[in-house]
Short mmCIF file of C-alpha atoms in Angstrom, two decimals:
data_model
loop_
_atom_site.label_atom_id
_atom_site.label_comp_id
_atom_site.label_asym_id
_atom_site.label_seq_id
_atom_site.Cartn_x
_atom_site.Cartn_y
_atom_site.Cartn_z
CA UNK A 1 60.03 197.95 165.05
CA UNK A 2 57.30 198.95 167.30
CA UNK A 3 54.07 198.23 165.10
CA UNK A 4 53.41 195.57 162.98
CA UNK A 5 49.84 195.07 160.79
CA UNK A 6 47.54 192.11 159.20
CA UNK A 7 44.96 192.65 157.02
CA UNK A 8 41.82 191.27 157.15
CA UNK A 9 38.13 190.99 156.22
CA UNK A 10 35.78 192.14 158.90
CA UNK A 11 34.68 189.49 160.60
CA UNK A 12 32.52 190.31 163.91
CA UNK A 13 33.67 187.29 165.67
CA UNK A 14 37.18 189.04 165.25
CA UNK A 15 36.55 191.57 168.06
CA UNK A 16 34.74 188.82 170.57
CA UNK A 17 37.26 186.36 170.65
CA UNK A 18 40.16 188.14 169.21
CA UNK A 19 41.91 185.15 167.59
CA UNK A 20 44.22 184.79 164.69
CA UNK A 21 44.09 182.32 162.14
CA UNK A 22 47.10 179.83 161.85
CA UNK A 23 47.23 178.55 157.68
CA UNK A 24 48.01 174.98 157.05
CA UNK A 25 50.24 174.24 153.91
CA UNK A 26 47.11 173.96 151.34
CA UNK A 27 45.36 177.05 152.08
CA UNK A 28 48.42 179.42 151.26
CA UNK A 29 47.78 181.73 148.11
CA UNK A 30 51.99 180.66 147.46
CA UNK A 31 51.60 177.34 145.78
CA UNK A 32 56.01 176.97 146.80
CA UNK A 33 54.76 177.84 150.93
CA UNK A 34 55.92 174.92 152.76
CA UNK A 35 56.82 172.77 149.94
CA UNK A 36 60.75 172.55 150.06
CA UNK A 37 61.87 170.59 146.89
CA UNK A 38 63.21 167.20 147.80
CA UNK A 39 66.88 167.64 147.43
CA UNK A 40 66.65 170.20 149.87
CA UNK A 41 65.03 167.97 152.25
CA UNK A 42 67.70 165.63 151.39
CA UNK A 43 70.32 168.12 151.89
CA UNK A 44 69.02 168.59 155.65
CA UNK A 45 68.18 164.90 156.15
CA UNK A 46 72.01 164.27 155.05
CA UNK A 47 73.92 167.16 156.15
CA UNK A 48 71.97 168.67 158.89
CA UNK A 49 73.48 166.53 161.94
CA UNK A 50 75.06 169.49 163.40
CA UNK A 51 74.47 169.73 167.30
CA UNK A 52 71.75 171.91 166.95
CA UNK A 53 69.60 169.77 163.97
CA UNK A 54 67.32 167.47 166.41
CA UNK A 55 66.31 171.64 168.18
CA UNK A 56 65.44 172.75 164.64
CA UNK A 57 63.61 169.37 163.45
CA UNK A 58 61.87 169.28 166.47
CA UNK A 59 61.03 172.99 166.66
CA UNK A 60 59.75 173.11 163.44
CA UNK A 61 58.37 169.89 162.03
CA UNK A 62 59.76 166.22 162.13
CA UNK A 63 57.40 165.82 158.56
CA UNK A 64 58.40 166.89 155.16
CA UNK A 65 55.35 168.28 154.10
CA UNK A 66 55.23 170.22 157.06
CA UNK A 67 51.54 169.37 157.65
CA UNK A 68 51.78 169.79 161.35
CA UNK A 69 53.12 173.67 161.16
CA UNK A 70 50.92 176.68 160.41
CA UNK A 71 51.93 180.35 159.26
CA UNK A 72 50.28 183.68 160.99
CA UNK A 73 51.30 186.48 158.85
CA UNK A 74 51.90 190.31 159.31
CA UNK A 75 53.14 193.11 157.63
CA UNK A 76 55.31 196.52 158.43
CA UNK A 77 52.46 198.93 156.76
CA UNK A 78 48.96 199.23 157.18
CA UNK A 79 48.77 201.60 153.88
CA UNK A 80 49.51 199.27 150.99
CA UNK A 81 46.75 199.74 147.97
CA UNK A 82 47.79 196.13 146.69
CA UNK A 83 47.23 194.56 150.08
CA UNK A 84 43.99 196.42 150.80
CA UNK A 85 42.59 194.98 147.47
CA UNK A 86 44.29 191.24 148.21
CA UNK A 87 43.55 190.41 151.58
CA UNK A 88 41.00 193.11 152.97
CA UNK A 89 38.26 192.14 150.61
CA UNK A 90 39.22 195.01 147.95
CA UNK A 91 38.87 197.80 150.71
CA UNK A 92 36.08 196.40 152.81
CA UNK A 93 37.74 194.88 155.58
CA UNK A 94 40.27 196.15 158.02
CA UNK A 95 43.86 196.33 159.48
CA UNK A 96 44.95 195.20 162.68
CA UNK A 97 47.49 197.09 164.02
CA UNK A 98 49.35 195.32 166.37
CA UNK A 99 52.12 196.33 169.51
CA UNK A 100 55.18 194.31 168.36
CA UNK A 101 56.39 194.03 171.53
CA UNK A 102 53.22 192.93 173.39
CA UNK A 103 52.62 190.31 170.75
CA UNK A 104 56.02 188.72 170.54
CA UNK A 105 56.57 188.35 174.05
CA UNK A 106 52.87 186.56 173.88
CA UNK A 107 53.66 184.19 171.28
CA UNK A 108 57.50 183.70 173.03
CA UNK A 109 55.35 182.46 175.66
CA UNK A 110 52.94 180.24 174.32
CA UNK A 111 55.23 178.91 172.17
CA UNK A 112 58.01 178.45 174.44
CA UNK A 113 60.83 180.08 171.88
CA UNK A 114 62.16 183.43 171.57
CA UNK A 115 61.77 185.50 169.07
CA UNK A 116 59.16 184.07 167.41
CA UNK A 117 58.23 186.68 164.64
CA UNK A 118 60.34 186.34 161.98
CA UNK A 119 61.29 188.11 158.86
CA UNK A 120 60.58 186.41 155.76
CA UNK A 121 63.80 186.55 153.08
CA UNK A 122 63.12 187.28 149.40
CA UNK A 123 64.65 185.70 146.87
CA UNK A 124 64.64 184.96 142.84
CA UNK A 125 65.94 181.06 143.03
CA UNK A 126 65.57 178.61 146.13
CA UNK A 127 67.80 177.02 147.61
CA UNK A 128 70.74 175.54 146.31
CA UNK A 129 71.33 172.12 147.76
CA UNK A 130 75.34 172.94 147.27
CA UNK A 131 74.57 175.73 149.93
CA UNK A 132 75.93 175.81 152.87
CA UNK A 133 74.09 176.81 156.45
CA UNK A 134 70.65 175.80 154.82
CA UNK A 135 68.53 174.63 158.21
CA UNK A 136 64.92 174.16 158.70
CA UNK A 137 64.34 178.10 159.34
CA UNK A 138 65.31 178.78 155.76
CA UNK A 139 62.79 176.64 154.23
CA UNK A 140 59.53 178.31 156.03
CA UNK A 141 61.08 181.80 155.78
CA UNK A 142 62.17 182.06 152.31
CA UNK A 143 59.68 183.50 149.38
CA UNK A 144 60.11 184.11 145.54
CA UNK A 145 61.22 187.96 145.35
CA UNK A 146 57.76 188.98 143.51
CA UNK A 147 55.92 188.80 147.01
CA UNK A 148 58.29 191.45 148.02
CA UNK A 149 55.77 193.59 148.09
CA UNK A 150 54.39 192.18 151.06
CA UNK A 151 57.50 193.21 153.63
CA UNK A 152 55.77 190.24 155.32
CA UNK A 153 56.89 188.83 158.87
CA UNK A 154 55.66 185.81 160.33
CA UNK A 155 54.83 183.39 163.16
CA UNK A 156 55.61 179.77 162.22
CA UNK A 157 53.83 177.94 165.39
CA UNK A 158 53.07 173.75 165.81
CA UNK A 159 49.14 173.62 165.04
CA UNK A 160 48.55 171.63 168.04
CA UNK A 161 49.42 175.12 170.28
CA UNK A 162 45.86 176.12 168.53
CA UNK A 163 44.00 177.23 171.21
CA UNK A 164 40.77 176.57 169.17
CA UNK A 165 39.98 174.14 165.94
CA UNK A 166 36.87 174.54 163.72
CA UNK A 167 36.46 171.58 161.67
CA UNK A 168 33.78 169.85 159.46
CA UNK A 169 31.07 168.55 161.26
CA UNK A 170 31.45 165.37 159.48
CA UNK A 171 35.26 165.41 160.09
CA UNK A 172 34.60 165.44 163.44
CA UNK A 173 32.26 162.98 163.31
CA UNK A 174 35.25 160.85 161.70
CA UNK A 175 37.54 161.07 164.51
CA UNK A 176 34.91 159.26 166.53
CA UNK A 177 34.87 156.49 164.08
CA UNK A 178 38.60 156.24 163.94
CA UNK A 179 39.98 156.88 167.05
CA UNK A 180 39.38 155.21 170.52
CA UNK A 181 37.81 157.23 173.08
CA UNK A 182 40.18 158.07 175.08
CA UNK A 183 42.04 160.60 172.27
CA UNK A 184 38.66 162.09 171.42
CA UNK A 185 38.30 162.89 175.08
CA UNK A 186 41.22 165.40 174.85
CA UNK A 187 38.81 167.40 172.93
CA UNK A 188 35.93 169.78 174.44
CA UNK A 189 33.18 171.01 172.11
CA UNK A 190 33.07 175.02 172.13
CA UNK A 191 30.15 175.64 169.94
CA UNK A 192 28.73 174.05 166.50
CA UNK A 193 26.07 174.37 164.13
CA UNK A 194 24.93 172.38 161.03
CA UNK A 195 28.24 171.98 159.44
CA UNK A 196 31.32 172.51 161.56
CA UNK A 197 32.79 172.22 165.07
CA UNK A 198 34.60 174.06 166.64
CA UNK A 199 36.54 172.60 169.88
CA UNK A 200 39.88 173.28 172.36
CA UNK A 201 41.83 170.75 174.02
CA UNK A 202 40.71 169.52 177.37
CA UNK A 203 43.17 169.82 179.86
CA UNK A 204 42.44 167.99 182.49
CA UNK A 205 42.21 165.04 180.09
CA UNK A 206 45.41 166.41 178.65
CA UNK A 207 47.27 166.58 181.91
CA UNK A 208 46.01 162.89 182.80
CA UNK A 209 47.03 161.44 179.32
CA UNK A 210 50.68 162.93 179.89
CA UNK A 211 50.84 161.39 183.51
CA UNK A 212 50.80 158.15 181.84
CA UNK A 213 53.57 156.42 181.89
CA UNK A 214 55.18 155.35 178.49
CA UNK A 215 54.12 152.31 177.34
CA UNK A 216 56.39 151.38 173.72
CA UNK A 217 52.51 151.47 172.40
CA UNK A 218 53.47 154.27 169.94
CA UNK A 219 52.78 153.96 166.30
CA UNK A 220 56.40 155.63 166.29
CA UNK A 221 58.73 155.00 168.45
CA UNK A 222 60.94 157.96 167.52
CA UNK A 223 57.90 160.58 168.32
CA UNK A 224 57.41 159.00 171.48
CA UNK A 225 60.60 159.77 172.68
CA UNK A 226 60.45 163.41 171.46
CA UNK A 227 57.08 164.33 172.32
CA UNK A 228 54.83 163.95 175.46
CA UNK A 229 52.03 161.32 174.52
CA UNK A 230 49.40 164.11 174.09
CA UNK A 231 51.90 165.77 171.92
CA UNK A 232 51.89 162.41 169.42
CA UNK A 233 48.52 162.09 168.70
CA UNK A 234 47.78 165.88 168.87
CA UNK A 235 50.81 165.79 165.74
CA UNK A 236 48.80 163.01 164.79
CA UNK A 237 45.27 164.10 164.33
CA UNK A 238 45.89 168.13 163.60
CA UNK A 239 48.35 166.70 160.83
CA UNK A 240 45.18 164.84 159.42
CA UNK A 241 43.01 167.89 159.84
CA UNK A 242 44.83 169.99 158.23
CA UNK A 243 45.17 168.47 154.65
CA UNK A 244 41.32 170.06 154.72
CA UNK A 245 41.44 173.71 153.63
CA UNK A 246 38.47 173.71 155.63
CA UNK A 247 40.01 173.38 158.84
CA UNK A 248 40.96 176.55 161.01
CA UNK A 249 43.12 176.90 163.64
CA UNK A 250 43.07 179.84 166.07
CA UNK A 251 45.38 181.42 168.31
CA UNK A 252 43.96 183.76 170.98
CA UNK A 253 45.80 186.81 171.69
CA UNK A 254 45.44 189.37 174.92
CA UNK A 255 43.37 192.35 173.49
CA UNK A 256 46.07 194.32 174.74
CA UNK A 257 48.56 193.30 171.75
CA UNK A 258 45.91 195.26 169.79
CA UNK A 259 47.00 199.44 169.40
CA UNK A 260 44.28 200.80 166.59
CA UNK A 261 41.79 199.63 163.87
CA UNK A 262 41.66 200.46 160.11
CA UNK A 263 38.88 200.44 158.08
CA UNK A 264 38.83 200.23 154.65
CA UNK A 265 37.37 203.51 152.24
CA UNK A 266 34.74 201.22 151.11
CA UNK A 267 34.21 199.74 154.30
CA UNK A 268 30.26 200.07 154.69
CA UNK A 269 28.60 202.36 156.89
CA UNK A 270 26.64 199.71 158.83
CA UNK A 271 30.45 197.50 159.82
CA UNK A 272 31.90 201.20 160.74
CA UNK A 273 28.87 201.43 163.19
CA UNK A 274 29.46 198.05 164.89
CA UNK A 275 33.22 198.24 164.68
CA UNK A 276 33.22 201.56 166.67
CA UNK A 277 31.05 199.75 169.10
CA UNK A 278 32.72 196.54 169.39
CA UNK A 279 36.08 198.22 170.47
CA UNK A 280 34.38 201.79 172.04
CA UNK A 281 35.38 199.97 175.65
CA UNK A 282 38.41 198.43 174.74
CA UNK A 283 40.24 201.61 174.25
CA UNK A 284 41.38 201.11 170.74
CA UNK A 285 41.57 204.01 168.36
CA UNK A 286 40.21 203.95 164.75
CA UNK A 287 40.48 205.00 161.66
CA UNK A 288 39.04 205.38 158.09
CA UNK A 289 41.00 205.03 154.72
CA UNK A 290 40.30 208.14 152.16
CA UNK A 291 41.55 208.22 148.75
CA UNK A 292 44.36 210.63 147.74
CA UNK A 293 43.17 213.60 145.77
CA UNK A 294 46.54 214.28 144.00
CA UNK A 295 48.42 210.84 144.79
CA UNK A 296 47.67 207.33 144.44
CA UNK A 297 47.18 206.88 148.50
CA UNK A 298 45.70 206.46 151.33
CA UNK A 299 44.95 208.81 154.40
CA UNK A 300 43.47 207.60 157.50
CA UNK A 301 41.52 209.90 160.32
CA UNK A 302 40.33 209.40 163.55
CA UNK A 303 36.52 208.03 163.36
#
């Protein structure tokens, strides 16, 4: 595969900072996303001590709800009429097309794992706790068969590799209130207005809290030993954040994982203007969706 797509609404801020949202658990549109059912978590918790279980529990998430992991989705098409109508505000918005290669080898990198777009699996029933082979993987990459549709692939990446948060004003305000100082000095403030915040990890403060030493102060004993301290209450407070659907995380690409634009057949005039402009130096082609005059389609040409 050399091209892989996301839809979108247009969003200006899209073409400034070039980020991708990561979606915690409770803003999926799959009310099964991230949700094993318990006997399956059972199943893993029971018969997962294979030599490679601590890789995949650590890899993925040490919590059952799997508050702490986020989802960046993509899709092998850029001409689906369902998807256009479902995710890029009914033919308003756009697709990102995307270099597969460029962007995997990105995310391998930040990451620190290979290969980490995935294909999800469809299928009618989940997982049968009598399986056998069922591992952490299989859980976040698994869908009923009726999204099929979607031929969707995805990054499954820790929330706290976000290289920006935008939170509730007052949620932020919160932390203050319930942390000590020195964990709400891992944060710098970006930009905010009325009613959110948006912030990235400092990291000089990051690097200093990891030269500490470790101290057996750890609310869990367990996480300290698998994660660096900045790791544990990172886990700690992006877990909290993310119970709010209001909470985004963003992940920063290169603009050079971008290839071309789409634009929607009802994308207005006045976004088709500033689109062409935002990416006229950036030397990414575009196009416009028109409708099919014998088939129920889509062609795109060069704008």
């Amino acid at each position: 595969m050399k091209k892989i797509y996301k839809y979108m609404p247009y969003r200006r801020e899209f073409f400034s900072s070039f980020c991708l949202r990561a979606s915690q658990r409770g803003v999926l549109n799959d009310p099964f996303e991230l949700s094993p059912a318990q006997d399956l978590i059972d199943k893993v918790l029971r018969d997962g001590l294979g030599a490679d279980f601590f890789e995949q529990a650590e890899q993925f998430s040490s919590d059952a709800n799997f508050n702490e992991v986020g989802v960046i989705s993509f899709t092998e098409n850029y001409n689906n009429l369902l998807m256009w109508s479902h995710y890029a505000n009914e033919h308003k918005g756009i697709v990102i097309e995307f270099d597969y290669e460029k962007l995997g080898y990105y995310f391998n990198y930040k990451l620190s794992m290979s290969d980490t777009i995935e294909r999800v699996l469809y299928n009618r029933e989940r997982f049968s706790p009598l399986q056998k082979g069922v591992c952490v993987k299989d859980l976040l990459l698994t869908k009923s068969d009726d999204w099929i549709y979607e031929k969707e692939h995805r990054i499954l990446p820790k929330l706290r590799d976000a290289d920006f948060v935008r939170v509730d004003r007052i949620l932020f305000e919160q932390l203050h209130d319930f942390y000590d100082d020195l964990y709400v000095r891992l944060f710098r403030v970006i930009s905010e207005d009325d009613n959110f915040i948006t912030f990235q990890v400092n990291p000089d403060e990051y690097e200093r809290f990891d030269n500490q030493e470790y101290d057996g102060n750890s609310t869990d004993d367990n996480e300290e030993m698998k994660f660096s301290p900045s790791e544990t209450i990172l886990n700690e407070i992006y877990g909290s954040l993310a119970v709010m659907p209001s909470s985004v995380f963003l992940f920063q690409l290169p603009v050079d994982c971008i290839s071309a634009v789409f634009l929607g057949c009802r994308t207005s005039p006045t976004d088709i203007a500033e689109i062409k402009d935002l990416v006229k130096n950036k030397n990414i082609p575009t196009f416009q969706a028109e409708l099919s005059k014998t088939h129920f389609s889509l062609s795109f040409n060069e704008v």
